[in-house]
PDB file of N, CA, C and O in Angstrom:
ATOM      1  N   MET A 121      -0.516  26.312  18.501  1.00 47.00           N
ATOM      2  CA  MET A 121      -0.822  25.694  17.242  1.00 47.00           C
ATOM      3  C   MET A 121      -0.985  24.194  17.462  1.00 47.00           C
ATOM      4  O   MET A 121      -0.138  23.541  18.043  1.00 47.00           O
ATOM      5  N   LEU A 122      -2.077  23.664  16.986  1.00 54.00           N
ATOM      6  CA  LEU A 122      -2.350  22.232  17.109  1.00 54.00           C
ATOM      7  C   LEU A 122      -1.809  21.488  15.902  1.00 54.00           C
ATOM      8  O   LEU A 122      -1.859  21.970  14.784  1.00 54.00           O
ATOM      9  N   SER A 123      -1.308  20.329  16.143  1.00 59.00           N
ATOM     10  CA  SER A 123      -0.857  19.499  15.026  1.00 59.00           C
ATOM     11  C   SER A 123      -1.586  18.162  15.088  1.00 59.00           C
ATOM     12  O   SER A 123      -1.772  17.600  16.163  1.00 59.00           O
ATOM     13  N   ASP A 124      -1.994  17.687  13.940  1.00 67.00           N
ATOM     14  CA  ASP A 124      -2.670  16.402  13.870  1.00 67.00           C
ATOM     15  C   ASP A 124      -1.625  15.298  13.893  1.00 67.00           C
ATOM     16  O   ASP A 124      -0.651  15.343  13.154  1.00 67.00           O
ATOM     17  N   ALA A 125      -1.848  14.324  14.750  1.00 72.00           N
ATOM     18  CA  ALA A 125      -0.930  13.191  14.797  1.00 72.00           C
ATOM     19  C   ALA A 125      -1.161  12.322  13.570  1.00 72.00           C
ATOM     20  O   ALA A 125      -2.290  12.129  13.129  1.00 72.00           O
ATOM     21  N   ALA A 126      -0.077  11.825  13.015  1.00 72.00           N
ATOM     22  CA  ALA A 126      -0.188  10.948  11.848  1.00 72.00           C
ATOM     23  C   ALA A 126      -0.837   9.639  12.274  1.00 72.00           C
ATOM     24  O   ALA A 126      -0.496   9.079  13.321  1.00 72.00           O
ATOM     25  N   PRO A 127      -1.785   9.144  11.483  1.00 78.00           N
ATOM     26  CA  PRO A 127      -2.425   7.879  11.834  1.00 78.00           C
ATOM     27  C   PRO A 127      -1.438   6.715  11.772  1.00 78.00           C
ATOM     28  O   PRO A 127      -0.497   6.735  10.984  1.00 78.00           O
ATOM     29  N   ILE A 128      -1.650   5.742  12.624  1.00 83.00           N
ATOM     30  CA  ILE A 128      -0.811   4.553  12.620  1.00 83.00           C
ATOM     31  C   ILE A 128      -1.330   3.616  11.535  1.00 83.00           C
ATOM     32  O   ILE A 128      -2.517   3.313  11.480  1.00 83.00           O
ATOM     33  N   ILE A 129      -0.430   3.172  10.677  1.00 86.00           N
ATOM     34  CA  ILE A 129      -0.812   2.316   9.557  1.00 86.00           C
ATOM     35  C   ILE A 129      -0.700   0.855   9.977  1.00 86.00           C
ATOM     36  O   ILE A 129       0.364   0.400  10.379  1.00 86.00           O
ATOM     37  N   GLN A 130      -1.805   0.146   9.900  1.00 88.00           N
ATOM     38  CA  GLN A 130      -1.846  -1.287  10.163  1.00 88.00           C
ATOM     39  C   GLN A 130      -2.065  -1.989   8.833  1.00 88.00           C
ATOM     40  O   GLN A 130      -3.118  -1.849   8.230  1.00 88.00           O
ATOM     41  N   THR A 131      -1.049  -2.712   8.364  1.00 89.00           N
ATOM     42  CA  THR A 131      -1.204  -3.423   7.102  1.00 89.00           C
ATOM     43  C   THR A 131      -1.774  -4.812   7.367  1.00 89.00           C
ATOM     44  O   THR A 131      -1.552  -5.397   8.428  1.00 89.00           O
ATOM     45  N   ILE A 132      -2.489  -5.324   6.402  1.00 90.00           N
ATOM     46  CA  ILE A 132      -3.004  -6.683   6.460  1.00 90.00           C
ATOM     47  C   ILE A 132      -2.103  -7.518   5.563  1.00 90.00           C
ATOM     48  O   ILE A 132      -2.044  -7.289   4.354  1.00 90.00           O
ATOM     49  N   LYS A 133      -1.378  -8.458   6.162  1.00 94.00           N
ATOM     50  CA  LYS A 133      -0.454  -9.307   5.409  1.00 94.00           C
ATOM     51  C   LYS A 133      -1.257 -10.326   4.600  1.00 94.00           C
ATOM     52  O   LYS A 133      -2.153 -10.980   5.139  1.00 94.00           O
ATOM     53  N   ILE A 134      -0.926 -10.417   3.306  1.00 92.00           N
ATOM     54  CA  ILE A 134      -1.641 -11.320   2.415  1.00 92.00           C
ATOM     55  C   ILE A 134      -0.640 -12.148   1.609  1.00 92.00           C
ATOM     56  O   ILE A 134       0.484 -11.707   1.384  1.00 92.00           O
ATOM     57  N   PRO A 135      -1.047 -13.344   1.156  1.00 92.00           N
ATOM     58  CA  PRO A 135      -0.166 -14.126   0.271  1.00 92.00           C
ATOM     59  C   PRO A 135      -0.162 -13.519  -1.128  1.00 92.00           C
ATOM     60  O   PRO A 135      -1.069 -12.762  -1.489  1.00 92.00           O
ATOM     61  N   PRO A 136       0.845 -13.841  -1.943  1.00 87.00           N
ATOM     62  CA  PRO A 136       0.935 -13.242  -3.287  1.00 87.00           C
ATOM     63  C   PRO A 136      -0.266 -13.521  -4.192  1.00 87.00           C
ATOM     64  O   PRO A 136      -0.589 -12.702  -5.046  1.00 87.00           O
ATOM     65  N   ASP A 137      -0.950 -14.637  -3.992  1.00 88.00           N
ATOM     66  CA  ASP A 137      -2.078 -14.973  -4.866  1.00 88.00           C
ATOM     67  C   ASP A 137      -3.436 -14.528  -4.314  1.00 88.00           C
ATOM     68  O   ASP A 137      -4.475 -14.915  -4.836  1.00 88.00           O
ATOM     69  N   PHE A 138      -3.442 -13.693  -3.295  1.00 88.00           N
ATOM     70  CA  PHE A 138      -4.681 -13.239  -2.659  1.00 88.00           C
ATOM     71  C   PHE A 138      -5.471 -12.304  -3.580  1.00 88.00           C
ATOM     72  O   PHE A 138      -4.901 -11.411  -4.220  1.00 88.00           O
ATOM     73  N   THR A 139      -6.775 -12.520  -3.635  1.00 87.00           N
ATOM     74  CA  THR A 139      -7.683 -11.620  -4.345  1.00 87.00           C
ATOM     75  C   THR A 139      -8.747 -11.172  -3.347  1.00 87.00           C
ATOM     76  O   THR A 139      -9.502 -12.003  -2.853  1.00 87.00           O
ATOM     77  N   PRO A 140      -8.813  -9.880  -3.049  1.00 88.00           N
ATOM     78  CA  PRO A 140      -9.796  -9.406  -2.076  1.00 88.00           C
ATOM     79  C   PRO A 140     -11.223  -9.538  -2.607  1.00 88.00           C
ATOM     80  O   PRO A 140     -11.440  -9.518  -3.819  1.00 88.00           O
ATOM     81  N   PRO A 141     -12.197  -9.653  -1.707  1.00 87.00           N
ATOM     82  CA  PRO A 141     -13.601  -9.672  -2.137  1.00 87.00           C
ATOM     83  C   PRO A 141     -13.968  -8.353  -2.810  1.00 87.00           C
ATOM     84  O   PRO A 141     -13.322  -7.330  -2.599  1.00 87.00           O
ATOM     85  N   GLU A 142     -14.992  -8.388  -3.610  1.00 87.00           N
ATOM     86  CA  GLU A 142     -15.395  -7.213  -4.388  1.00 87.00           C
ATOM     87  C   GLU A 142     -15.726  -6.015  -3.494  1.00 87.00           C
ATOM     88  O   GLU A 142     -15.537  -4.870  -3.895  1.00 87.00           O
ATOM     89  N   ASN A 143     -16.175  -6.260  -2.269  1.00 89.00           N
ATOM     90  CA  ASN A 143     -16.535  -5.139  -1.381  1.00 89.00           C
ATOM     91  C   ASN A 143     -15.320  -4.522  -0.682  1.00 89.00           C
ATOM     92  O   ASN A 143     -15.464  -3.588   0.090  1.00 89.00           O
ATOM     93  N   ASN A 144     -14.104  -5.026  -0.949  1.00 89.00           N
ATOM     94  CA  ASN A 144     -12.893  -4.468  -0.351  1.00 89.00           C
ATOM     95  C   ASN A 144     -12.145  -3.539  -1.297  1.00 89.00           C
ATOM     96  O   ASN A 144     -10.955  -3.309  -1.133  1.00 89.00           O
ATOM     97  N   TYR A 145     -12.809  -3.033  -2.277  1.00 93.00           N
ATOM     98  CA  TYR A 145     -12.219  -2.042  -3.187  1.00 93.00           C
ATOM     99  C   TYR A 145     -12.875  -0.715  -2.898  1.00 93.00           C
ATOM    100  O   TYR A 145     -14.043  -0.670  -2.545  1.00 93.00           O
ATOM    101  N   PRO A 146     -12.176   0.369  -3.026  1.00 94.00           N
ATOM    102  CA  PRO A 146     -10.749   0.548  -3.291  1.00 94.00           C
ATOM    103  C   PRO A 146      -9.908   0.242  -2.067  1.00 94.00           C
ATOM    104  O   PRO A 146     -10.400   0.241  -0.940  1.00 94.00           O
ATOM    105  N   HIS A 147      -8.624  -0.002  -2.298  1.00 94.00           N
ATOM    106  CA  HIS A 147      -7.669  -0.236  -1.219  1.00 94.00           C
ATOM    107  C   HIS A 147      -6.259   0.061  -1.708  1.00 94.00           C
ATOM    108  O   HIS A 147      -6.016   0.183  -2.900  1.00 94.00           O
ATOM    109  N   TYR A 148      -5.357   0.206  -0.739  1.00 94.00           N
ATOM    110  CA  TYR A 148      -3.938   0.379  -1.042  1.00 94.00           C
ATOM    111  C   TYR A 148      -3.279  -0.990  -0.964  1.00 94.00           C
ATOM    112  O   TYR A 148      -3.717  -1.856  -0.220  1.00 94.00           O
ATOM    113  N   ARG A 149      -2.178  -1.159  -1.728  1.00 94.00           N
ATOM    114  CA  ARG A 149      -1.450  -2.422  -1.661  1.00 94.00           C
ATOM    115  C   ARG A 149       0.051  -2.177  -1.804  1.00 94.00           C
ATOM    116  O   ARG A 149       0.480  -1.444  -2.677  1.00 94.00           O
ATOM    117  N   LEU A 150       0.810  -2.792  -0.913  1.00 94.00           N
ATOM    118  CA  LEU A 150       2.270  -2.747  -0.939  1.00 94.00           C
ATOM    119  C   LEU A 150       2.782  -4.090  -1.445  1.00 94.00           C
ATOM    120  O   LEU A 150       2.459  -5.129  -0.871  1.00 94.00           O
ATOM    121  N   LEU A 151       3.571  -4.055  -2.511  1.00 93.00           N
ATOM    122  CA  LEU A 151       4.149  -5.280  -3.064  1.00 93.00           C
ATOM    123  C   LEU A 151       5.668  -5.197  -2.987  1.00 93.00           C
ATOM    124  O   LEU A 151       6.263  -4.195  -3.412  1.00 93.00           O
ATOM    125  N   PRO A 152       6.325  -6.241  -2.468  1.00 91.00           N
ATOM    126  CA  PRO A 152       7.797  -6.212  -2.410  1.00 91.00           C
ATOM    127  C   PRO A 152       8.392  -6.381  -3.794  1.00 91.00           C
ATOM    128  O   PRO A 152       7.875  -7.117  -4.629  1.00 91.00           O
ATOM    129  N   VAL A 153       9.482  -5.656  -4.041  1.00 89.00           N
ATOM    130  CA  VAL A 153      10.206  -5.733  -5.304  1.00 89.00           C
ATOM    131  C   VAL A 153      11.673  -5.931  -4.962  1.00 89.00           C
ATOM    132  O   VAL A 153      12.278  -5.079  -4.304  1.00 89.00           O
ATOM    133  N   GLN A 154      12.235  -7.052  -5.380  1.00 81.00           N
ATOM    134  CA  GLN A 154      13.647  -7.321  -5.130  1.00 81.00           C
ATOM    135  C   GLN A 154      14.467  -6.710  -6.260  1.00 81.00           C
ATOM    136  O   GLN A 154      14.210  -6.963  -7.428  1.00 81.00           O
ATOM    137  N   THR A 155      15.436  -5.881  -5.912  1.00 78.00           N
ATOM    138  CA  THR A 155      16.310  -5.253  -6.899  1.00 78.00           C
ATOM    139  C   THR A 155      17.756  -5.626  -6.598  1.00 78.00           C
ATOM    140  O   THR A 155      18.049  -6.212  -5.562  1.00 78.00           O
ATOM    141  N   GLU A 156      18.647  -5.252  -7.485  1.00 78.00           N
ATOM    142  CA  GLU A 156      20.068  -5.543  -7.288  1.00 78.00           C
ATOM    143  C   GLU A 156      20.646  -4.791  -6.095  1.00 78.00           C
ATOM    144  O   GLU A 156      21.579  -5.255  -5.452  1.00 78.00           O
ATOM    145  N   THR A 157      20.110  -3.629  -5.809  1.00 77.00           N
ATOM    146  CA  THR A 157      20.657  -2.801  -4.734  1.00 77.00           C
ATOM    147  C   THR A 157      19.947  -2.979  -3.402  1.00 77.00           C
ATOM    148  O   THR A 157      20.318  -2.354  -2.428  1.00 77.00           O
ATOM    149  N   GLY A 158      18.943  -3.788  -3.342  1.00 75.00           N
ATOM    150  CA  GLY A 158      18.238  -3.988  -2.087  1.00 75.00           C
ATOM    151  C   GLY A 158      16.765  -4.252  -2.305  1.00 75.00           C
ATOM    152  O   GLY A 158      16.304  -4.462  -3.417  1.00 75.00           O
ATOM    153  N   LYS A 159      16.033  -4.206  -1.219  1.00 86.00           N
ATOM    154  CA  LYS A 159      14.618  -4.519  -1.251  1.00 86.00           C
ATOM    155  C   LYS A 159      13.793  -3.232  -1.208  1.00 86.00           C
ATOM    156  O   LYS A 159      13.973  -2.393  -0.341  1.00 86.00           O
ATOM    157  N   PHE A 160      12.904  -3.118  -2.152  1.00 92.00           N
ATOM    158  CA  PHE A 160      12.001  -1.984  -2.232  1.00 92.00           C
ATOM    159  C   PHE A 160      10.572  -2.491  -2.312  1.00 92.00           C
ATOM    160  O   PHE A 160      10.339  -3.688  -2.395  1.00 92.00           O
ATOM    161  N   HIS A 161       9.634  -1.562  -2.286  1.00 93.00           N
ATOM    162  CA  HIS A 161       8.224  -1.895  -2.435  1.00 93.00           C
ATOM    163  C   HIS A 161       7.621  -1.038  -3.538  1.00 93.00           C
ATOM    164  O   HIS A 161       8.135   0.034  -3.856  1.00 93.00           O
ATOM    165  N   CYS A 162       6.544  -1.518  -4.078  1.00 94.00           N
ATOM    166  CA  CYS A 162       5.763  -0.770  -5.049  1.00 94.00           C
ATOM    167  C   CYS A 162       4.422  -0.488  -4.376  1.00 94.00           C
ATOM    168  O   CYS A 162       3.799  -1.397  -3.818  1.00 94.00           O
ATOM    169  N   LEU A 163       3.986   0.752  -4.406  1.00 95.00           N
ATOM    170  CA  LEU A 163       2.751   1.152  -3.742  1.00 95.00           C
ATOM    171  C   LEU A 163       1.666   1.374  -4.788  1.00 95.00           C
ATOM    172  O   LEU A 163       1.827   2.187  -5.701  1.00 95.00           O
ATOM    173  N   PHE A 164       0.580   0.612  -4.656  1.00 95.00           N
ATOM    174  CA  PHE A 164      -0.548   0.683  -5.588  1.00 95.00           C
ATOM    175  C   PHE A 164      -1.785   1.203  -4.879  1.00 95.00           C
ATOM    176  O   PHE A 164      -1.935   1.036  -3.667  1.00 95.00           O
ATOM    177  N   PHE A 165      -2.691   1.762  -5.654  1.00 95.00           N
ATOM    178  CA  PHE A 165      -4.046   2.073  -5.196  1.00 95.00           C
ATOM    179  C   PHE A 165      -4.990   1.339  -6.131  1.00 95.00           C
ATOM    180  O   PHE A 165      -5.091   1.678  -7.306  1.00 95.00           O
ATOM    181  N   TYR A 166      -5.626   0.288  -5.626  1.00 95.00           N
ATOM    182  CA  TYR A 166      -6.545  -0.517  -6.435  1.00 95.00           C
ATOM    183  C   TYR A 166      -7.943   0.082  -6.367  1.00 95.00           C
ATOM    184  O   TYR A 166      -8.518   0.215  -5.289  1.00 95.00           O
ATOM    185  N   ILE A 167      -8.470   0.413  -7.533  1.00 94.00           N
ATOM    186  CA  ILE A 167      -9.820   0.957  -7.642  1.00 94.00           C
ATOM    187  C   ILE A 167     -10.818  -0.184  -7.781  1.00 94.00           C
ATOM    188  O   ILE A 167     -11.893  -0.161  -7.194  1.00 94.00           O
ATOM    189  N   SER A 168     -10.455  -1.192  -8.573  1.00 92.00           N
ATOM    190  CA  SER A 168     -11.240  -2.410  -8.737  1.00 92.00           C
ATOM    191  C   SER A 168     -10.245  -3.540  -8.983  1.00 92.00           C
ATOM    192  O   SER A 168      -9.031  -3.328  -8.975  1.00 92.00           O
ATOM    193  N   ALA A 169     -10.751  -4.742  -9.236  1.00 88.00           N
ATOM    194  CA  ALA A 169      -9.861  -5.880  -9.461  1.00 88.00           C
ATOM    195  C   ALA A 169      -9.010  -5.699 -10.713  1.00 88.00           C
ATOM    196  O   ALA A 169      -7.917  -6.241 -10.812  1.00 88.00           O
ATOM    197  N   LYS A 170      -9.471  -4.904 -11.668  1.00 91.00           N
ATOM    198  CA  LYS A 170      -8.750  -4.717 -12.922  1.00 91.00           C
ATOM    199  C   LYS A 170      -8.175  -3.317 -13.108  1.00 91.00           C
ATOM    200  O   LYS A 170      -7.417  -3.083 -14.042  1.00 91.00           O
ATOM    201  N   GLU A 171      -8.534  -2.388 -12.254  1.00 94.00           N
ATOM    202  CA  GLU A 171      -8.080  -0.999 -12.399  1.00 94.00           C
ATOM    203  C   GLU A 171      -7.292  -0.572 -11.161  1.00 94.00           C
ATOM    204  O   GLU A 171      -7.756  -0.749 -10.037  1.00 94.00           O
ATOM    205  N   PHE A 172      -6.102  -0.040 -11.407  1.00 95.00           N
ATOM    206  CA  PHE A 172      -5.265   0.414 -10.300  1.00 95.00           C
ATOM    207  C   PHE A 172      -4.386   1.561 -10.749  1.00 95.00           C
ATOM    208  O   PHE A 172      -4.188   1.797 -11.938  1.00 95.00           O
ATOM    209  N   LEU A 173      -3.868   2.282  -9.767  1.00 95.00           N
ATOM    210  CA  LEU A 173      -2.903   3.352  -9.990  1.00 95.00           C
ATOM    211  C   LEU A 173      -1.605   2.966  -9.295  1.00 95.00           C
ATOM    212  O   LEU A 173      -1.623   2.458  -8.180  1.00 95.00           O
ATOM    213  N   ILE A 174      -0.492   3.220  -9.947  1.00 95.00           N
ATOM    214  CA  ILE A 174       0.804   3.024  -9.297  1.00 95.00           C
ATOM    215  C   ILE A 174       1.166   4.351  -8.641  1.00 95.00           C
ATOM    216  O   ILE A 174       1.432   5.335  -9.319  1.00 95.00           O
ATOM    217  N   LEU A 175       1.152   4.362  -7.315  1.00 95.00           N
ATOM    218  CA  LEU A 175       1.457   5.594  -6.582  1.00 95.00           C
ATOM    219  C   LEU A 175       2.962   5.801  -6.448  1.00 95.00           C
ATOM    220  O   LEU A 175       3.436   6.930  -6.523  1.00 95.00           O
ATOM    221  N   GLU A 176       3.704   4.728  -6.228  1.00 94.00           N
ATOM    222  CA  GLU A 176       5.165   4.777  -6.135  1.00 94.00           C
ATOM    223  C   GLU A 176       5.715   3.485  -6.726  1.00 94.00           C
ATOM    224  O   GLU A 176       5.441   2.411  -6.202  1.00 94.00           O
ATOM    225  N   PRO A 177       6.508   3.557  -7.800  1.00 93.00           N
ATOM    226  CA  PRO A 177       7.016   2.330  -8.416  1.00 93.00           C
ATOM    227  C   PRO A 177       8.176   1.678  -7.656  1.00 93.00           C
ATOM    228  O   PRO A 177       8.388   0.486  -7.771  1.00 93.00           O
ATOM    229  N   LYS A 178       8.931   2.457  -6.881  1.00 92.00           N
ATOM    230  CA  LYS A 178      10.080   1.912  -6.158  1.00 92.00           C
ATOM    231  C   LYS A 178      10.319   2.788  -4.931  1.00 92.00           C
ATOM    232  O   LYS A 178      10.764   3.924  -5.047  1.00 92.00           O
ATOM    233  N   ILE A 179       9.995   2.228  -3.761  1.00 93.00           N
ATOM    234  CA  ILE A 179      10.096   3.006  -2.534  1.00 93.00           C
ATOM    235  C   ILE A 179      10.448   2.061  -1.385  1.00 93.00           C
ATOM    236  O   ILE A 179      10.046   0.899  -1.372  1.00 93.00           O
ATOM    237  N   LYS A 180      11.223   2.557  -0.440  1.00 93.00           N
ATOM    238  CA  LYS A 180      11.515   1.785   0.767  1.00 93.00           C
ATOM    239  C   LYS A 180      10.232   1.662   1.590  1.00 93.00           C
ATOM    240  O   LYS A 180       9.366   2.538   1.560  1.00 93.00           O
ATOM    241  N   ARG A 181      10.115   0.572   2.357  1.00 91.00           N
ATOM    242  CA  ARG A 181       8.884   0.301   3.097  1.00 91.00           C
ATOM    243  C   ARG A 181       8.553   1.415   4.091  1.00 91.00           C
ATOM    244  O   ARG A 181       7.424   1.869   4.173  1.00 91.00           O
ATOM    245  N   TYR A 182       9.546   1.885   4.848  1.00 92.00           N
ATOM    246  CA  TYR A 182       9.258   2.909   5.847  1.00 92.00           C
ATOM    247  C   TYR A 182       8.779   4.210   5.203  1.00 92.00           C
ATOM    248  O   TYR A 182       7.946   4.927   5.758  1.00 92.00           O
ATOM    249  N   LEU A 183       9.298   4.528   4.007  1.00 94.00           N
ATOM    250  CA  LEU A 183       8.824   5.724   3.299  1.00 94.00           C
ATOM    251  C   LEU A 183       7.409   5.516   2.759  1.00 94.00           C
ATOM    252  O   LEU A 183       6.600   6.449   2.754  1.00 94.00           O
ATOM    253  N   ALA A 184       7.104   4.298   2.326  1.00 94.00           N
ATOM    254  CA  ALA A 184       5.750   3.993   1.851  1.00 94.00           C
ATOM    255  C   ALA A 184       4.744   4.117   3.001  1.00 94.00           C
ATOM    256  O   ALA A 184       3.657   4.666   2.825  1.00 94.00           O
ATOM    257  N   ILE A 185       5.120   3.633   4.179  1.00 93.00           N
ATOM    258  CA  ILE A 185       4.237   3.741   5.350  1.00 93.00           C
ATOM    259  C   ILE A 185       4.027   5.200   5.716  1.00 93.00           C
ATOM    260  O   ILE A 185       2.913   5.628   6.034  1.00 93.00           O
ATOM    261  N   ARG A 186       5.078   5.994   5.638  1.00 93.00           N
ATOM    262  CA  ARG A 186       4.957   7.428   5.927  1.00 93.00           C
ATOM    263  C   ARG A 186       4.005   8.104   4.929  1.00 93.00           C
ATOM    264  O   ARG A 186       3.167   8.908   5.302  1.00 93.00           O
ATOM    265  N   LYS A 187       4.146   7.750   3.657  1.00 93.00           N
ATOM    266  CA  LYS A 187       3.282   8.310   2.630  1.00 93.00           C
ATOM    267  C   LYS A 187       1.832   7.850   2.827  1.00 93.00           C
ATOM    268  O   LYS A 187       0.896   8.638   2.691  1.00 93.00           O
ATOM    269  N   LEU A 188       1.650   6.578   3.178  1.00 93.00           N
ATOM    270  CA  LEU A 188       0.305   6.063   3.434  1.00 93.00           C
ATOM    271  C   LEU A 188      -0.357   6.764   4.619  1.00 93.00           C
ATOM    272  O   LEU A 188      -1.570   6.987   4.609  1.00 93.00           O
ATOM    273  N   SER A 189       0.432   7.114   5.621  1.00 92.00           N
ATOM    274  CA  SER A 189      -0.156   7.814   6.772  1.00 92.00           C
ATOM    275  C   SER A 189      -0.715   9.173   6.370  1.00 92.00           C
ATOM    276  O   SER A 189      -1.690   9.645   6.949  1.00 92.00           O
ATOM    277  N   GLU A 190      -0.132   9.795   5.364  1.00 90.00           N
ATOM    278  CA  GLU A 190      -0.689  11.042   4.840  1.00 90.00           C
ATOM    279  C   GLU A 190      -1.947  10.772   4.007  1.00 90.00           C
ATOM    280  O   GLU A 190      -2.921  11.509   4.084  1.00 90.00           O
ATOM    281  N   PHE A 191      -1.904   9.707   3.202  1.00 90.00           N
ATOM    282  CA  PHE A 191      -3.054   9.372   2.356  1.00 90.00           C
ATOM    283  C   PHE A 191      -4.289   9.025   3.177  1.00 90.00           C
ATOM    284  O   PHE A 191      -5.393   9.444   2.848  1.00 90.00           O
ATOM    285  N   VAL A 192      -4.124   8.239   4.249  1.00 89.00           N
ATOM    286  CA  VAL A 192      -5.290   7.774   4.997  1.00 89.00           C
ATOM    287  C   VAL A 192      -5.921   8.864   5.862  1.00 89.00           C
ATOM    288  O   VAL A 192      -6.980   8.645   6.437  1.00 89.00           O
ATOM    289  N   LYS A 193      -5.288  10.018   5.942  1.00 88.00           N
ATOM    290  CA  LYS A 193      -5.931  11.134   6.647  1.00 88.00           C
ATOM    291  C   LYS A 193      -7.211  11.547   5.934  1.00 88.00           C
ATOM    292  O   LYS A 193      -8.185  11.938   6.576  1.00 88.00           O
ATOM    293  N   THR A 194      -7.210  11.461   4.609  1.00 88.00           N
ATOM    294  CA  THR A 194      -8.388  11.875   3.843  1.00 88.00           C
ATOM    295  C   THR A 194      -9.036  10.724   3.073  1.00 88.00           C
ATOM    296  O   THR A 194     -10.176  10.841   2.657  1.00 88.00           O
ATOM    297  N   ALA A 195      -8.302   9.635   2.864  1.00 85.00           N
ATOM    298  CA  ALA A 195      -8.829   8.487   2.123  1.00 85.00           C
ATOM    299  C   ALA A 195      -8.560   7.223   2.930  1.00 85.00           C
ATOM    300  O   ALA A 195      -7.572   6.533   2.719  1.00 85.00           O
ATOM    301  N   THR A 196      -9.431   6.940   3.873  1.00 87.00           N
ATOM    302  CA  THR A 196      -9.220   5.836   4.804  1.00 87.00           C
ATOM    303  C   THR A 196      -9.656   4.511   4.192  1.00 87.00           C
ATOM    304  O   THR A 196     -10.788   4.076   4.372  1.00 87.00           O
ATOM    305  N   PHE A 197      -8.748   3.898   3.468  1.00 92.00           N
ATOM    306  CA  PHE A 197      -9.002   2.595   2.862  1.00 92.00           C
ATOM    307  C   PHE A 197      -8.067   1.571   3.485  1.00 92.00           C
ATOM    308  O   PHE A 197      -7.051   1.909   4.094  1.00 92.00           O
ATOM    309  N   THR A 198      -8.395   0.300   3.303  1.00 91.00           N
ATOM    310  CA  THR A 198      -7.584  -0.800   3.808  1.00 91.00           C
ATOM    311  C   THR A 198      -6.218  -0.804   3.133  1.00 91.00           C
ATOM    312  O   THR A 198      -6.100  -0.464   1.959  1.00 91.00           O
ATOM    313  N   VAL A 199      -5.193  -1.212   3.882  1.00 93.00           N
ATOM    314  CA  VAL A 199      -3.839  -1.320   3.343  1.00 93.00           C
ATOM    315  C   VAL A 199      -3.432  -2.793   3.409  1.00 93.00           C
ATOM    316  O   VAL A 199      -3.289  -3.360   4.496  1.00 93.00           O
ATOM    317  N   TYR A 200      -3.261  -3.410   2.249  1.00 92.00           N
ATOM    318  CA  TYR A 200      -2.791  -4.792   2.146  1.00 92.00           C
ATOM    319  C   TYR A 200      -1.297  -4.773   1.851  1.00 92.00           C
ATOM    320  O   TYR A 200      -0.813  -3.936   1.108  1.00 92.00           O
ATOM    321  N   GLU A 201      -0.595  -5.737   2.444  1.00 93.00           N
ATOM    322  CA  GLU A 201       0.835  -5.876   2.181  1.00 93.00           C
ATOM    323  C   GLU A 201       1.113  -7.319   1.809  1.00 93.00           C
ATOM    324  O   GLU A 201       0.853  -8.240   2.598  1.00 93.00           O
ATOM    325  N   THR A 202       1.627  -7.518   0.611  1.00 91.00           N
ATOM    326  CA  THR A 202       1.941  -8.869   0.165  1.00 91.00           C
ATOM    327  C   THR A 202       3.147  -9.381   0.938  1.00 91.00           C
ATOM    328  O   THR A 202       4.182  -8.728   1.002  1.00 91.00           O
ATOM    329  N   ALA A 203       2.977 -10.547   1.547  1.00 85.00           N
ATOM    330  CA  ALA A 203       4.040 -11.147   2.347  1.00 85.00           C
ATOM    331  C   ALA A 203       5.132 -11.684   1.437  1.00 85.00           C
ATOM    332  O   ALA A 203       4.853 -12.150   0.333  1.00 85.00           O
ATOM    333  N   ASP A 204       6.358 -11.600   1.912  1.00 71.00           N
ATOM    334  CA  ASP A 204       7.488 -12.121   1.137  1.00 71.00           C
ATOM    335  C   ASP A 204       7.379 -13.633   1.072  1.00 71.00           C
ATOM    336  O   ASP A 204       7.025 -14.284   2.028  1.00 71.00           O
ATOM    337  N   GLY A 205       7.704 -14.169  -0.079  1.00 56.00           N
ATOM    338  CA  GLY A 205       7.601 -15.610  -0.221  1.00 56.00           C
ATOM    339  C   GLY A 205       8.878 -16.179  -0.452  1.00 56.00           C
ATOM    340  O   GLY A 205       9.637 -16.885  -0.460  1.00 56.00           O
TER     341      GLY A 205
END
């Protein structure tokens, strides 16, 4: 039985005020969220500059990367990660 290896996710680190060019949509985006219990991320799928889906509202980074590796098997879009400021 053959198994497909999970793709390696390479995120593009961006500043919080970054706006991608119009030709970079759709894309995934990881945003850090500071909570009382620790640091989590919010995983978005941006369809356009004004339209997006929240895929995960509160998730640890390693779990988000694991989930993204499944998503990019069929939907290979750029993954942006907002850098902590």
